[in-house]
Tab-separated table of C-alpha atoms in Angstrom:
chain	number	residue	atom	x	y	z
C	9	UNK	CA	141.160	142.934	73.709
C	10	UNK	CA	143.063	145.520	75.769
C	11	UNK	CA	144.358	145.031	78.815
C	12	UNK	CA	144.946	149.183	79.068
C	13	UNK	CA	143.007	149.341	82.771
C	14	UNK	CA	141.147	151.988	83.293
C	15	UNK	CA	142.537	155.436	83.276
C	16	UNK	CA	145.133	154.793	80.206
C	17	UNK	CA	144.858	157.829	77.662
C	18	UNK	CA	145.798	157.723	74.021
C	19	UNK	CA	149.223	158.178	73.320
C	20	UNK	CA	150.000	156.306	76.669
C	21	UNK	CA	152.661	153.706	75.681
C	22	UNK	CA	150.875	150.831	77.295
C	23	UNK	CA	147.643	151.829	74.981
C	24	UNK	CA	150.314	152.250	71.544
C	25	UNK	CA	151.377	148.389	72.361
C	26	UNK	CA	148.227	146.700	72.721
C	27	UNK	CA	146.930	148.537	69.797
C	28	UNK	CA	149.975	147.740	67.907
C	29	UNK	CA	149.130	143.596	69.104
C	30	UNK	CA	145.982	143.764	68.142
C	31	UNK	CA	146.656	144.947	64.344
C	32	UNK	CA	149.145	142.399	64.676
C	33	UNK	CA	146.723	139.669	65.642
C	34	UNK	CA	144.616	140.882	62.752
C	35	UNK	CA	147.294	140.983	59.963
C	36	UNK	CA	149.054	137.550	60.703
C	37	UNK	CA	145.368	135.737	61.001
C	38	UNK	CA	144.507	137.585	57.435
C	39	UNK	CA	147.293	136.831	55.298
C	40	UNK	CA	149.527	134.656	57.685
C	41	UNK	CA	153.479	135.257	59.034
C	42	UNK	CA	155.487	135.411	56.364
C	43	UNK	CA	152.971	138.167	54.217
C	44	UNK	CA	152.150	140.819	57.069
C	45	UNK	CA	154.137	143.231	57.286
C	46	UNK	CA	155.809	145.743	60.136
C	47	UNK	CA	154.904	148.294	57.882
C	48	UNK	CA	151.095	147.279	57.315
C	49	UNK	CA	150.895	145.902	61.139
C	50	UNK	CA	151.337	149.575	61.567
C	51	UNK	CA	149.179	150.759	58.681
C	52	UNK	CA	146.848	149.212	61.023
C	53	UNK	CA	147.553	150.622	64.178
C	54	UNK	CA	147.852	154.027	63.006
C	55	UNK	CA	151.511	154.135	64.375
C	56	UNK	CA	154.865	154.846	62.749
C	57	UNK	CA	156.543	151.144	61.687
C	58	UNK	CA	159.193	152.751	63.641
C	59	UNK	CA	157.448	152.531	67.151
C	60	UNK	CA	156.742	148.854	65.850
C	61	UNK	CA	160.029	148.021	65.611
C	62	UNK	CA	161.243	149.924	69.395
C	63	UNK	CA	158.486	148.731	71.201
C	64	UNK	CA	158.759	144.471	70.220
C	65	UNK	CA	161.667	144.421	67.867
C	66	UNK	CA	161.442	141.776	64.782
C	67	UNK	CA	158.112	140.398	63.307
C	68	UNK	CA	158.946	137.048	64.987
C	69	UNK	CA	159.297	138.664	68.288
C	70	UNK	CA	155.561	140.638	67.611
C	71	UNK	CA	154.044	137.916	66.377
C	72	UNK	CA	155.169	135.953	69.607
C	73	UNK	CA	153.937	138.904	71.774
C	74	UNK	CA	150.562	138.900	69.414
C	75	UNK	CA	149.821	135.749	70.925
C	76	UNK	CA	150.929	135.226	74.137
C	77	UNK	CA	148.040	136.998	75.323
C	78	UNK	CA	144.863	135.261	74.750
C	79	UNK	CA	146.166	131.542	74.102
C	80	UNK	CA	147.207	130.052	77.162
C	81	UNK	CA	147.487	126.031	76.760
C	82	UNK	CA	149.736	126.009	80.046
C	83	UNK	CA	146.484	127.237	81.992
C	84	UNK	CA	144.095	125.690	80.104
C	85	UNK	CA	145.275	122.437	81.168
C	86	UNK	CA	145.483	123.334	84.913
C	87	UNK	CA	141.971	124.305	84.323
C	88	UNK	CA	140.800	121.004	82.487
C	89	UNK	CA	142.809	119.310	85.114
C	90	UNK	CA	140.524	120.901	88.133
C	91	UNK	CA	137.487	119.455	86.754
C	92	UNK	CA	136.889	115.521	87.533
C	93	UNK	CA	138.445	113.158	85.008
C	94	UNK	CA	135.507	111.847	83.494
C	95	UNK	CA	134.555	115.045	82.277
C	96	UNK	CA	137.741	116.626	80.757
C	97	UNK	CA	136.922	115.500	77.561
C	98	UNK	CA	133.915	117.590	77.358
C	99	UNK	CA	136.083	120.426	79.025
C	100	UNK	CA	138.692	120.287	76.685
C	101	UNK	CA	136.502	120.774	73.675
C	102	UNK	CA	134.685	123.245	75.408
C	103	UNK	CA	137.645	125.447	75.929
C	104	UNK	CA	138.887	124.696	72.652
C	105	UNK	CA	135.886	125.733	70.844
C	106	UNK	CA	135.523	128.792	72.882
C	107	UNK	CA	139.072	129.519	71.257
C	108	UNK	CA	137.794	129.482	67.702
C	109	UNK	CA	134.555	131.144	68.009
C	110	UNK	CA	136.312	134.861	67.187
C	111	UNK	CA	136.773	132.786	63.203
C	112	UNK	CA	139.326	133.900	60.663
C	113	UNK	CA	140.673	137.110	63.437
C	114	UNK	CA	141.722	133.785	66.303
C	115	UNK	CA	145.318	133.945	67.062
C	116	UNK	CA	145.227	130.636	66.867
C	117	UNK	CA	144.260	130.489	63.047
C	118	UNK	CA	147.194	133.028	62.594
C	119	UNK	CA	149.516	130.105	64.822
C	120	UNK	CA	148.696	127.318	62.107
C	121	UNK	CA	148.996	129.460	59.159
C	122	UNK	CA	152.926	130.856	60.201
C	123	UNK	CA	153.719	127.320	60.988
C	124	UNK	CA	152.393	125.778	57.689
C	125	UNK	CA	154.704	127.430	55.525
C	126	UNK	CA	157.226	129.108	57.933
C	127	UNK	CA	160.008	127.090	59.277
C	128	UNK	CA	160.666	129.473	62.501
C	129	UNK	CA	156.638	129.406	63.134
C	130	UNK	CA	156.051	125.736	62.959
C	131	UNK	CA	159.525	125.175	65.390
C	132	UNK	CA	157.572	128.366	67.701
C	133	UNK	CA	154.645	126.508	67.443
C	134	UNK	CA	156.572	123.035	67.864
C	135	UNK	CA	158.260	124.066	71.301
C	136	UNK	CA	155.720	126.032	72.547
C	137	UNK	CA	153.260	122.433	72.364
C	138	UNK	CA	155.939	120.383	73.609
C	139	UNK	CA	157.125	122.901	76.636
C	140	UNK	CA	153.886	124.734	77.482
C	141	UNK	CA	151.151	122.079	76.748
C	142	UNK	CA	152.723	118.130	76.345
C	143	UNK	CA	154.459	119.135	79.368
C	144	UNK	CA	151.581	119.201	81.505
C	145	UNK	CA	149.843	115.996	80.137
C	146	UNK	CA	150.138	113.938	83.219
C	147	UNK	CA	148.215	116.439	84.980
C	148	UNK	CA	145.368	115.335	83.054
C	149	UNK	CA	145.600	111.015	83.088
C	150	UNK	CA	147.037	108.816	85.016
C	151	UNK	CA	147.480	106.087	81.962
C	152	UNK	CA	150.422	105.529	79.942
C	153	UNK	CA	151.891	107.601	77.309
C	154	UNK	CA	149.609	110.558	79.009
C	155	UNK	CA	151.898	113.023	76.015
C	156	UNK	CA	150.837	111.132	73.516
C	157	UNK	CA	146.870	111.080	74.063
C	158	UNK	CA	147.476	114.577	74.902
C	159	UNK	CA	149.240	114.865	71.153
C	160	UNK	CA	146.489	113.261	69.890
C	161	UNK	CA	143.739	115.630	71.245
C	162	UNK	CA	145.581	118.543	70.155
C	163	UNK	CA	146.274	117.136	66.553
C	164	UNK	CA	142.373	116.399	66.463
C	165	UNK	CA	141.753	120.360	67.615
C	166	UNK	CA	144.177	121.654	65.350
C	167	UNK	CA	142.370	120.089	62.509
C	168	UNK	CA	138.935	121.182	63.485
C	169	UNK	CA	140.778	124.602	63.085
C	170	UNK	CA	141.840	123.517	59.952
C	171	UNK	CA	138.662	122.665	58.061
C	172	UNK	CA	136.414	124.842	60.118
C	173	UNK	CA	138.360	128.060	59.481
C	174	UNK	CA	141.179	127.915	57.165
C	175	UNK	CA	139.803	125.356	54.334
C	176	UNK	CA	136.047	126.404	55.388
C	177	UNK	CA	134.755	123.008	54.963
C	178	UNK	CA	131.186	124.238	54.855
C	179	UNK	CA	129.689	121.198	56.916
C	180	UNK	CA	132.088	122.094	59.626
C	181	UNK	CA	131.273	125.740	59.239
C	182	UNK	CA	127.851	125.210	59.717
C	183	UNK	CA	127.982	122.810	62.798
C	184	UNK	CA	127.087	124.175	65.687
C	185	UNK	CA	129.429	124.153	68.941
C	186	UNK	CA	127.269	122.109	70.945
C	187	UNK	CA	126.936	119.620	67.953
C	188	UNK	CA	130.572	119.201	67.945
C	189	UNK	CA	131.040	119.359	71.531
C	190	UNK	CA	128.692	116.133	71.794
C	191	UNK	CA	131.098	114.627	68.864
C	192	UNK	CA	134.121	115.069	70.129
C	193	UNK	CA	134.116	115.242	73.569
C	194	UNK	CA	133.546	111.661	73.969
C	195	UNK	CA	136.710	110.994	71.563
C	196	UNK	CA	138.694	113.041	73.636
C	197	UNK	CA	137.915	111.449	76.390
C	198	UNK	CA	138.772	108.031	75.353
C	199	UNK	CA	142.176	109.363	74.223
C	200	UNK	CA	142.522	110.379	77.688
C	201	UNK	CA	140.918	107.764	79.913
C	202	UNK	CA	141.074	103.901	77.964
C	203	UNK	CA	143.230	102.143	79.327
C	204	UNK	CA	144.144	100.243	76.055
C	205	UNK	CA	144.023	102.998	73.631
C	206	UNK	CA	147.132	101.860	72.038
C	207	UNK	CA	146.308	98.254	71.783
B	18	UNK	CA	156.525	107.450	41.385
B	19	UNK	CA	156.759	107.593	37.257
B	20	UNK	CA	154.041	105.987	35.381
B	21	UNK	CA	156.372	105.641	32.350
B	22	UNK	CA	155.757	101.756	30.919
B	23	UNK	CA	158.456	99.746	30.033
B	24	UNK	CA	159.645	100.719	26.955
B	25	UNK	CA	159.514	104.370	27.957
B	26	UNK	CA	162.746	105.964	27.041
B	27	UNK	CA	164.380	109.130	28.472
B	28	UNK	CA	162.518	112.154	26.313
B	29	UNK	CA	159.853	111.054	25.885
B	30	UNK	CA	157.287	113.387	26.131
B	31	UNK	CA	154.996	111.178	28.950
B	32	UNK	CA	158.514	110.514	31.216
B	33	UNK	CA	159.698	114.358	31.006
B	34	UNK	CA	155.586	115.303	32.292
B	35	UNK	CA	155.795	112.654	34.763
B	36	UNK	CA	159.440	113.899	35.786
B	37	UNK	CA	157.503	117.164	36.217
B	38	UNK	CA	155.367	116.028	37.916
B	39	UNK	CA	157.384	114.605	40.393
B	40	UNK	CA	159.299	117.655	40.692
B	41	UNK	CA	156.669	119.787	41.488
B	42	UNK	CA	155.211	117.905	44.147
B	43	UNK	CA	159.039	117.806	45.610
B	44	UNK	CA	159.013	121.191	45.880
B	45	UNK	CA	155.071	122.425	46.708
B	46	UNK	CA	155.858	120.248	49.698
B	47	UNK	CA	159.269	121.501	50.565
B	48	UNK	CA	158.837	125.375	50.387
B	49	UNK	CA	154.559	125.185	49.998
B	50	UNK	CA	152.446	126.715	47.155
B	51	UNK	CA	153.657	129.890	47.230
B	52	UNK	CA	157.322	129.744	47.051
B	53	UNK	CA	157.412	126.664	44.996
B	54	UNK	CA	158.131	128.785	41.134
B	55	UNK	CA	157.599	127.040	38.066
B	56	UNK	CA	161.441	127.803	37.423
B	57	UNK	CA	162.842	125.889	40.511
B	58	UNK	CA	160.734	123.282	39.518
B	59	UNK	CA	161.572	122.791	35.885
B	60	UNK	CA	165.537	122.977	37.456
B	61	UNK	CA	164.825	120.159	39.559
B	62	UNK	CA	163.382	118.206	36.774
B	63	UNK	CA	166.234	119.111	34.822
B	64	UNK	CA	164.184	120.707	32.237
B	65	UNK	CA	163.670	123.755	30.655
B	66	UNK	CA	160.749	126.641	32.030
B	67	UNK	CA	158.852	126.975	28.852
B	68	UNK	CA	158.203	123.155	28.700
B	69	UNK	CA	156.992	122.982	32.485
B	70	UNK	CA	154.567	126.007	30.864
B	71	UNK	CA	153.647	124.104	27.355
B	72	UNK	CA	152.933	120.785	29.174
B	73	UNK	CA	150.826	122.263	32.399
B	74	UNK	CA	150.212	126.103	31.597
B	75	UNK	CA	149.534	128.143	35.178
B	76	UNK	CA	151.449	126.798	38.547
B	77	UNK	CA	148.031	126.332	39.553
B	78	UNK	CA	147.255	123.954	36.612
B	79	UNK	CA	150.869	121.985	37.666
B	80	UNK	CA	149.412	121.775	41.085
B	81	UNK	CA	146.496	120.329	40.797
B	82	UNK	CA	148.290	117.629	38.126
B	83	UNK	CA	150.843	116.731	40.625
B	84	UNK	CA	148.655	115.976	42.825
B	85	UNK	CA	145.407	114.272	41.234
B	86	UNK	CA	147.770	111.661	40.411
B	87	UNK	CA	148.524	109.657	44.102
B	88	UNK	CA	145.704	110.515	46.031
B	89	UNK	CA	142.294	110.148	45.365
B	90	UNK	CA	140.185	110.393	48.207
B	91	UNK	CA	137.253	109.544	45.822
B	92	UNK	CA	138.778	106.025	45.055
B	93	UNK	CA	139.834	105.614	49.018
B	94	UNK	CA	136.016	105.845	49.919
B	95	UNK	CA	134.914	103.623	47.518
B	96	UNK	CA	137.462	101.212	48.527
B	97	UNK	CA	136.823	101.643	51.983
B	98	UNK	CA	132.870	100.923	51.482
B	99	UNK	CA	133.895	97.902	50.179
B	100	UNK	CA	134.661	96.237	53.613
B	101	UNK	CA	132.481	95.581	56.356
B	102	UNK	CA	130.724	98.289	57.903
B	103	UNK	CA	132.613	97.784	61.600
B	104	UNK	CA	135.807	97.358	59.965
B	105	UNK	CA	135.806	101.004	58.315
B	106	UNK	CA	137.718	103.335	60.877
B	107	UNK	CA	140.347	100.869	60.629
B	108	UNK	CA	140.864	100.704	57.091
B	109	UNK	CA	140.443	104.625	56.475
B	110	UNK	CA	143.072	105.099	59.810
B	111	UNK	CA	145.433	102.504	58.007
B	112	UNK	CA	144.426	103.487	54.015
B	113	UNK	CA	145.360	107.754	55.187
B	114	UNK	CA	148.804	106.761	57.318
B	115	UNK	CA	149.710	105.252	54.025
B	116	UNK	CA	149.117	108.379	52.308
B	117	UNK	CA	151.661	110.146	54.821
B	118	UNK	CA	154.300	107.306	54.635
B	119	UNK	CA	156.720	109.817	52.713
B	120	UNK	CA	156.795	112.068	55.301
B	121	UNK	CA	157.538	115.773	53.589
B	122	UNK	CA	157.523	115.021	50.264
B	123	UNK	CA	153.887	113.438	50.766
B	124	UNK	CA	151.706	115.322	48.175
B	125	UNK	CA	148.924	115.666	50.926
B	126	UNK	CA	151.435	117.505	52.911
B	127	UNK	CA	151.974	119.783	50.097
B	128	UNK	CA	148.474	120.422	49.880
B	129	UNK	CA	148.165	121.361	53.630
B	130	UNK	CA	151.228	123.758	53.300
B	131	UNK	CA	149.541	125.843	50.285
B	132	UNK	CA	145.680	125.927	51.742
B	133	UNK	CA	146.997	127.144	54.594
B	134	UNK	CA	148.149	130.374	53.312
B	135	UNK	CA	146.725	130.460	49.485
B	136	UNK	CA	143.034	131.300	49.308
B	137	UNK	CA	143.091	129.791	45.711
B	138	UNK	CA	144.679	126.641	47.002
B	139	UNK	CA	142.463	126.470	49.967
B	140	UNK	CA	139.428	127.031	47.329
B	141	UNK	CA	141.166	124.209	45.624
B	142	UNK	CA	141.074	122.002	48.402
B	143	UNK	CA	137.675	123.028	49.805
B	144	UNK	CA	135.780	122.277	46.976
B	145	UNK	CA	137.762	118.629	46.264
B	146	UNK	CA	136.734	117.694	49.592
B	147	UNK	CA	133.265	119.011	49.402
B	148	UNK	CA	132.595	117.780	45.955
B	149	UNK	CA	134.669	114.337	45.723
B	150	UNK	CA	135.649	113.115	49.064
B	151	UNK	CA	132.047	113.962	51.207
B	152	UNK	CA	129.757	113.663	48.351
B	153	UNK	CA	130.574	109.829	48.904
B	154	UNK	CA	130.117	109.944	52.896
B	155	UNK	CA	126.546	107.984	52.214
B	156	UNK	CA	128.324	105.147	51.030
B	157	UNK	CA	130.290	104.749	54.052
B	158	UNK	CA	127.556	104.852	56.548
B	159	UNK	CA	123.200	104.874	57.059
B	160	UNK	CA	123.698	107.040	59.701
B	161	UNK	CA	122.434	111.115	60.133
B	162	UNK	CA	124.344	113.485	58.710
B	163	UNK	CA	126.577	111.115	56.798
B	164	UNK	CA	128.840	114.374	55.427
B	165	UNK	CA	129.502	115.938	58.780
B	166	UNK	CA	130.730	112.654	60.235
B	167	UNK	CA	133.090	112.193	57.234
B	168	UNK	CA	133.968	116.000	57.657
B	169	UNK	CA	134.866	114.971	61.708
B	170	UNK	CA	137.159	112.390	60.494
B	171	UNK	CA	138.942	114.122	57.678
B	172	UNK	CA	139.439	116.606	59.874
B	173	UNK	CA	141.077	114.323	61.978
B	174	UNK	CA	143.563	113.279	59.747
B	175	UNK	CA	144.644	116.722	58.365
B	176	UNK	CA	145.519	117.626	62.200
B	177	UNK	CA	147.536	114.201	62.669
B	178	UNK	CA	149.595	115.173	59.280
B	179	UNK	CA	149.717	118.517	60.464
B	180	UNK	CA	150.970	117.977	63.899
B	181	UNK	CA	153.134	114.722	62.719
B	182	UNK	CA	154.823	116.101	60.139
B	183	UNK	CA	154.019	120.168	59.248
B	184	UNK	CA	154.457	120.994	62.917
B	185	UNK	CA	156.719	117.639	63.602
B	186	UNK	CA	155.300	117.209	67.055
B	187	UNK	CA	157.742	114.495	68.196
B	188	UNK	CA	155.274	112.285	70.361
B	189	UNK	CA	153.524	111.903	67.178
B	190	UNK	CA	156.471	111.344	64.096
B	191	UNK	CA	157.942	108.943	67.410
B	192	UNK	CA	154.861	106.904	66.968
B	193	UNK	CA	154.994	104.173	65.208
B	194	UNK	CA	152.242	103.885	62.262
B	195	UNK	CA	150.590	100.522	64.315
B	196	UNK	CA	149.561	102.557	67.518
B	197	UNK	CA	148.353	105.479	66.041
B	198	UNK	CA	146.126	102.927	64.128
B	199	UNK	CA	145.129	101.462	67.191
B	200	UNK	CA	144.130	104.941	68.800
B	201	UNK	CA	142.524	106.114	65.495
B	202	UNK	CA	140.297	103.556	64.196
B	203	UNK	CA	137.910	103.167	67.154
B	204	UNK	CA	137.538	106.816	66.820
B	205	UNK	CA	136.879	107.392	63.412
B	206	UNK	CA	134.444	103.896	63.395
B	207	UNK	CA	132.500	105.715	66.081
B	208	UNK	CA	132.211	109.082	64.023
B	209	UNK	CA	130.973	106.642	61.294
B	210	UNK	CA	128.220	104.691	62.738
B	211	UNK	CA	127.656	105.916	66.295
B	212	UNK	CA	123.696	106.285	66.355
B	213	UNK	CA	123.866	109.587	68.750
B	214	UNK	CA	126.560	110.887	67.668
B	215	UNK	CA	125.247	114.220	68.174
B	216	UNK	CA	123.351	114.091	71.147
């Protein structure tokens, strides 16, 4: 994805940076944070590591610029929340879904994999949840402990990622979306919408 | 955990592999697959390399003995088709929580950590689901695709570790072990014997 508008020429810098994001993307969803490299994020990109490093500094600060762009859990909520309650489950899942169908090149395969074995990933990943997407739970249910449910949507997401892409669970492979969708949507809705989820 | 008997005494050859043992699956969950060497492990166990080497051979070998040893999701089925058919989300919600009671050092966490970035570990963990934990899924419910439900739930759980403990999502390590019970156990019931489950 490149959001060079029309008109951008090679060799414009706007054109080098979104190239050099989406090797990045590429790289950290292959072999995860900690083994891509500047060097072969450039490889990639056919630039010098050099312009790597002036244009977005350390590989933390790329990596957070990598995937800024096409994860946004902030909006997504805003967007579940415009939709009437009894069907944000289904929404939810939808978007979700939606998120995973580019496979092993999602950024948000390359999010889980930095923050299973990297301590500054999984804190990146742990405020970024807590700030960008807990935050906004209470825009989505008007029950208790709306952060919570939320937590426990996204925990049930992140391990759909989880089988689906990174272990490959081949039943979970194989599903279709709109199989899961009619699986899960319901669940998320409960976590949402009972009010006695919690006993 | 040691398995030594009483009467075990310190070098013996079963204590120093079980001290291994323990060892290892300290430190595949503290730094993950990868970084976890066979020499930091055999210092932790107070022992020397080349024994780590004679009693387990590869790292890979050591892995997959440190952690056959607490979990076996093969045994957890079977003892979870054992009670009634409507009490079964409950006892896998409570029977997997237990698993995770150690928090890091939890060997399932360990597991997570190296799939996530180790294609040979994710391999590892692929197949061990595929071959011993849903190849029982018919025993657990008469339902349609008995495998993919199973698959739905695991998946489940591997996000609630993930986010509770890899990620350390505070809404969910603040919970306490009873309400995420609560939440969980309707959920994964219905993935086990909810007639349209699908659609």
């Amino acid at each position: 994805m490149s959001r060079a508008g029309p008109g951008r020429r090679p060799g414009d810098p706007e054109v080098t940076k979104q190239t050099i994001l989406h090797a990045a993307r590429g790289r950290f969803a292959a072999v995860g944070f900690e083994r891509a490299t500047i060097r072969s994020i450039a490889s990639e990109a056919g630039v010098d590591p050099a312009l790597v490093h002036h244009h977005f500094g350390s590989k933390q600060s790329l990596f957070a610029a990598a995937h800024e762009l096409p994860i946004d859990p902030g909006a997504m909520v805003s967007a579940v929340a415009s939709v009437p309650v009894g069907a944000r489950g289904e929404a939810i899942a939808r978007a979700y879904l939606a998120v995973f169908g580019a496979g092993e090149t999602s950024p948000a395969v390359s999010l889980i994999r930095a923050a299973a074995t990297n301590e500054a990933a999984a804190r990146m990943l742990r405020e970024f949840i807590a700030d960008v997407f807990l935050a906004k739970a209470g825009e989505l249910t008007d029950q208790d402990q709306p952060r919570l449910r939320l937590a426990l949507i996204g925990s049930h997401m992140i391990g759909i990622a989880f089988g689906r892409v990174i272990i490959g669970v081949k039943d979970l492979t194989d599903a279709e979306i709109e199989t899961l969708v009619a699986a899960l949507a319901p669940a998320f809705q409960r976590y949402l919408t009972e009010p006695n989820l919690f006993g």
